[in-house]
C-alpha atoms as a printed R data frame, in Angstrom:
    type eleno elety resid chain resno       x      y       z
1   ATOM     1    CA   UNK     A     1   0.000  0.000   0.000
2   ATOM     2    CA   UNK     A     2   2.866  2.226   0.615
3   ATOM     3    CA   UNK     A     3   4.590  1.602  -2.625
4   ATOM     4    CA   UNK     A     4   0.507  3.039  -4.311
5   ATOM     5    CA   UNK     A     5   0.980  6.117  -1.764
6   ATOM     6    CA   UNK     A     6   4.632  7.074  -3.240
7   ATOM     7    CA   UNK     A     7   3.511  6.563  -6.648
8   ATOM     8    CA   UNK     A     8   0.306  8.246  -6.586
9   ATOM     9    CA   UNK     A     9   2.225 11.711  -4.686
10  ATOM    10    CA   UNK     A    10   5.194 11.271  -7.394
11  ATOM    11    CA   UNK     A    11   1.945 11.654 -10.196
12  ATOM    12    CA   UNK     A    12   0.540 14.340  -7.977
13  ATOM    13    CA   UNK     A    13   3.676 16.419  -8.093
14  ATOM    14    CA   UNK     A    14   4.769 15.942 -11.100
15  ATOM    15    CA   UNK     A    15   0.970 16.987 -12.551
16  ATOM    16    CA   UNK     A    16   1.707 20.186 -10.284
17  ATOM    17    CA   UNK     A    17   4.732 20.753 -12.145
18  ATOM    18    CA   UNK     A    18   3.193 20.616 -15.410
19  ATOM    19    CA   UNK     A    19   0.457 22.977 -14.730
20  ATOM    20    CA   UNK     A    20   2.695 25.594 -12.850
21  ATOM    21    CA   UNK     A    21   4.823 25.617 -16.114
22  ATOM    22    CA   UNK     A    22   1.819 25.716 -18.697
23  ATOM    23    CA   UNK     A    23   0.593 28.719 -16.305
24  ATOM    24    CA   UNK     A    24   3.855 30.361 -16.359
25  ATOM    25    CA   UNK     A    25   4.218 29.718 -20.218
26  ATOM    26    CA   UNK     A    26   1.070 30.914 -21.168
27  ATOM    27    CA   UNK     A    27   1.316 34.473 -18.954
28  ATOM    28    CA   UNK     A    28   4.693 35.396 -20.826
29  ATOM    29    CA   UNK     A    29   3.377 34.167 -24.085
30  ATOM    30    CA   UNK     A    30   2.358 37.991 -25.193
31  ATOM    31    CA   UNK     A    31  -0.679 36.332 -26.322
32  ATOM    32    CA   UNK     A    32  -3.072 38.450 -24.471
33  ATOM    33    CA   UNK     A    33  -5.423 39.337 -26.601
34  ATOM    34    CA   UNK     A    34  -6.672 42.202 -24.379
35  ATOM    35    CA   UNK     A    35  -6.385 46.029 -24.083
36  ATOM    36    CA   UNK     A    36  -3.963 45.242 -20.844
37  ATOM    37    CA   UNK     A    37  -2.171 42.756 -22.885
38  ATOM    38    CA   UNK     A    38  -1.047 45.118 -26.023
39  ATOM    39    CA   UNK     A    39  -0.770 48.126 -23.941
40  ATOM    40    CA   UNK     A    40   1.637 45.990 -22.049
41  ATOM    41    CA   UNK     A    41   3.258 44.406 -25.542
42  ATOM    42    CA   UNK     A    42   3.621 48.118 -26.842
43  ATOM    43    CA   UNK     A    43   5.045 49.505 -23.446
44  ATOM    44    CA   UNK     A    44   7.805 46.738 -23.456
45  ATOM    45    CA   UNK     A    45   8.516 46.967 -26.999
46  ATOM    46    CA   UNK     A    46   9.688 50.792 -26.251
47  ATOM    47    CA   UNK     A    47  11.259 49.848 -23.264
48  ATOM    48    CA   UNK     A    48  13.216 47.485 -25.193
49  ATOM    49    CA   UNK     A    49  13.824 50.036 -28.358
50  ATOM    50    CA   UNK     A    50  11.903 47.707 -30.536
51  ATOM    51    CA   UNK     A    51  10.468 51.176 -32.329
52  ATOM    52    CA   UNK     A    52   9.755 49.061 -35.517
53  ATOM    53    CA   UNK     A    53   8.075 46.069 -33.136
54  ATOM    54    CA   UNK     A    54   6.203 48.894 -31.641
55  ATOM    55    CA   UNK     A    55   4.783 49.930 -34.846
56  ATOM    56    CA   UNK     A    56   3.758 46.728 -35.643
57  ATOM    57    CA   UNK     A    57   1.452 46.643 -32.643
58  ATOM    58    CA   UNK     A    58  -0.556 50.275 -33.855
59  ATOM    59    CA   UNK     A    59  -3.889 50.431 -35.980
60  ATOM    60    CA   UNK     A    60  -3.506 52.370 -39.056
61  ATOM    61    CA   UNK     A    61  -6.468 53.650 -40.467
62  ATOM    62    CA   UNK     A    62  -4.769 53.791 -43.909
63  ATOM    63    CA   UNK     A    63  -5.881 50.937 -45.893
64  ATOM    64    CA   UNK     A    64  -3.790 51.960 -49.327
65  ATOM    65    CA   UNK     A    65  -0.509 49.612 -48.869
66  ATOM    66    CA   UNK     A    66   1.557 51.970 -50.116
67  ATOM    67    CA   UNK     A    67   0.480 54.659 -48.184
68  ATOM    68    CA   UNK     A    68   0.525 52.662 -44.669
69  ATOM    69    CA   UNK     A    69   4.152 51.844 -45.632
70  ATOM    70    CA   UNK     A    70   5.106 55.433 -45.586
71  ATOM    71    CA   UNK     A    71   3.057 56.275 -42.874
72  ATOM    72    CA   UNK     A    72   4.677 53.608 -40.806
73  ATOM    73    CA   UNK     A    73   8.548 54.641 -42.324
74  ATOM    74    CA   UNK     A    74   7.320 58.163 -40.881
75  ATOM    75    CA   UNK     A    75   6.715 57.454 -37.617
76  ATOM    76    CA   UNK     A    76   9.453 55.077 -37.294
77  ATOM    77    CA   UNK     A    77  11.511 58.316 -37.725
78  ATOM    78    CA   UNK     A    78  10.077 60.307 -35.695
79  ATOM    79    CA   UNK     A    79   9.586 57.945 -33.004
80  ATOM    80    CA   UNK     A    80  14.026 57.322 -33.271
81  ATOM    81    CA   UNK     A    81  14.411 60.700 -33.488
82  ATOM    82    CA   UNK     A    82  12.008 62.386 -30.889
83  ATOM    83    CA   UNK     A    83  10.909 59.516 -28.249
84  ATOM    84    CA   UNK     A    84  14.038 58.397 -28.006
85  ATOM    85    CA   UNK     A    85  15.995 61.370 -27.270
86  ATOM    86    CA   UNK     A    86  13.280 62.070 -24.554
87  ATOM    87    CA   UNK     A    87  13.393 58.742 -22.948
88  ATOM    88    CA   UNK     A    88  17.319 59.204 -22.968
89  ATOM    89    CA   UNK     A    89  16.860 62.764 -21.140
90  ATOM    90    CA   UNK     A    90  14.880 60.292 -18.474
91  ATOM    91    CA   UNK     A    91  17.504 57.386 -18.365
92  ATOM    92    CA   UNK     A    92  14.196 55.092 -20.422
93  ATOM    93    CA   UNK     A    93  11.271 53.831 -19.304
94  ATOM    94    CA   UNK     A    94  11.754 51.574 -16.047
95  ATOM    95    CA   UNK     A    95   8.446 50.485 -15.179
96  ATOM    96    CA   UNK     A    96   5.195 51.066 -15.890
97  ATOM    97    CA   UNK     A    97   1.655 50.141 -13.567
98  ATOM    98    CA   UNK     A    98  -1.768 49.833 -15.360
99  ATOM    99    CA   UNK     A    99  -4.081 51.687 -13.207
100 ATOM   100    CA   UNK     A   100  -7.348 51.192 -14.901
101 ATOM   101    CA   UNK     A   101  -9.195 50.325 -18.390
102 ATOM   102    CA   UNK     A   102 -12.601 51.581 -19.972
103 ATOM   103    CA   UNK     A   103 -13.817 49.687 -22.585
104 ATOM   104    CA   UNK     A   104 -16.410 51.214 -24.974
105 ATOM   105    CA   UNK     A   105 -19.881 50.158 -24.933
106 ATOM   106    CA   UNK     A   106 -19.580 48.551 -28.111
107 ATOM   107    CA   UNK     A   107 -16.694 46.843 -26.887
108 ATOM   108    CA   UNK     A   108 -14.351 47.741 -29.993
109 ATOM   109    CA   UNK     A   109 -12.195 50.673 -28.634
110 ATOM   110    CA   UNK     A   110 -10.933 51.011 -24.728
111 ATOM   111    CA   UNK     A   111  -8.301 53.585 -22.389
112 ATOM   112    CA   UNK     A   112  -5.789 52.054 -20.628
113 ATOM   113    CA   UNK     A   113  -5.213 54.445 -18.073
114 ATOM   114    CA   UNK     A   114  -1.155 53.655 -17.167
115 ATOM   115    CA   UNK     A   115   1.641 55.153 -14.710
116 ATOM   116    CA   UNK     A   116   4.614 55.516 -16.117
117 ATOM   117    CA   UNK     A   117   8.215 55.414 -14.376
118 ATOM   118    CA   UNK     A   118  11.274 56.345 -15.699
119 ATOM   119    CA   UNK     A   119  14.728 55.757 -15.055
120 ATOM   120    CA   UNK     A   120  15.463 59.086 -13.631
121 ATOM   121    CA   UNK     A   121  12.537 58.270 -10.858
122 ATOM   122    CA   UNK     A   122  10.202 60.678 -12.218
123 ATOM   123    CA   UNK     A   123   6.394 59.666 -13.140
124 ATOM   124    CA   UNK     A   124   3.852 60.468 -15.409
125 ATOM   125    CA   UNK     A   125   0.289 59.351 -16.212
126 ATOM   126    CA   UNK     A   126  -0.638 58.552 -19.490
127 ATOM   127    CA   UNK     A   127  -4.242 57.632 -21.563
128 ATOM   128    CA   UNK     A   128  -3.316 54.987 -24.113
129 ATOM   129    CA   UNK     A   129  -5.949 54.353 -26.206
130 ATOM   130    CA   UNK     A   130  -6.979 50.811 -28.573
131 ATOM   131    CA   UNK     A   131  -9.119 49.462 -30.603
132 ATOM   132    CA   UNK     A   132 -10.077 45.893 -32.012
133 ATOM   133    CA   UNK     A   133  -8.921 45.013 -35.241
134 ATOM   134    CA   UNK     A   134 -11.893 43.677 -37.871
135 ATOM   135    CA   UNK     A   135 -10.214 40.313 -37.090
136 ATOM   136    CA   UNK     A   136 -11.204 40.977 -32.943
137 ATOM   137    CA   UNK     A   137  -7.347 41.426 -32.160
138 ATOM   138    CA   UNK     A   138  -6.753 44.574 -29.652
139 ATOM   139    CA   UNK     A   139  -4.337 47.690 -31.070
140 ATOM   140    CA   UNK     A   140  -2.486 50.560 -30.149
141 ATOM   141    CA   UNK     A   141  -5.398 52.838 -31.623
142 ATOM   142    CA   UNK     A   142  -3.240 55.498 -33.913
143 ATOM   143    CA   UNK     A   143  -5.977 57.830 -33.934
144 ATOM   144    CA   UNK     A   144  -6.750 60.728 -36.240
């Protein structure tokens, strides 16, 4: 009986195991489809410098190819040029918290209300908005 005990706790554990893991792999995924998840996709992707990453992860509202190509080469620019000198005048972006999102009645745009903290220490609250693709898939919401 003893020898059913050890086996059935050796099962036990390692079923434990496998969960904790398929928990832990599925959180760091970047998979959330949610306005949390790509505000916190897009966040990291500046953090990391990933400007072109970044840009991947906004809704254009230019549907001409040609044109959403230079609209994307644009901000790509600017973002190298402008964002990062300002995130190097506050030593980058060290952290962020989300403090709060309000999805749209219809349920196809939301705010992500986020704190922002920078290298330097100082803070700043922020609005990011997004928006649901025509395939359901949440967006960095480029506006107009």
């Amino acid at each position: 009986m003893k020898n059913v005990w050890k086996v059935m706790g050796k099962a036990l554990a390692s079923a434990i195991v496998l969960f904790a893991a398929v928990v832990v792999l599925s959180s760091c995924s970047g998979s959330d489809n949610s306005p949390e998840g790509i505000v916190n996709s897009a966040l990291t992707k500046l953090q990391e410098k990933d400007y072109a990453g970044y840009i991947d992860l906004i809704k254009f509202s230019e549907t001409d190819a040609k044109k959403l190509e230079q609209q994307k080469a644009a901000l790509l620019d600017l973002i190298q040029k402008k964002f990062d000198k300002s995130m190097e005048q506050k030593q980058g972006l060290k952290s962020w918290e989300i403090l709060s999102t309000e999805i749209s009645e219809s349920g196809d745009a939301a705010v992500v209300k986020v704190k922002l903290t920078y290298g330097d220490g100082s803070e700043d609250k922020q609005d990011i908005k997004v928006a649901k693709t025509e395939d359901g898939k949440w967006m960095v919401d480029a506006g107009k």
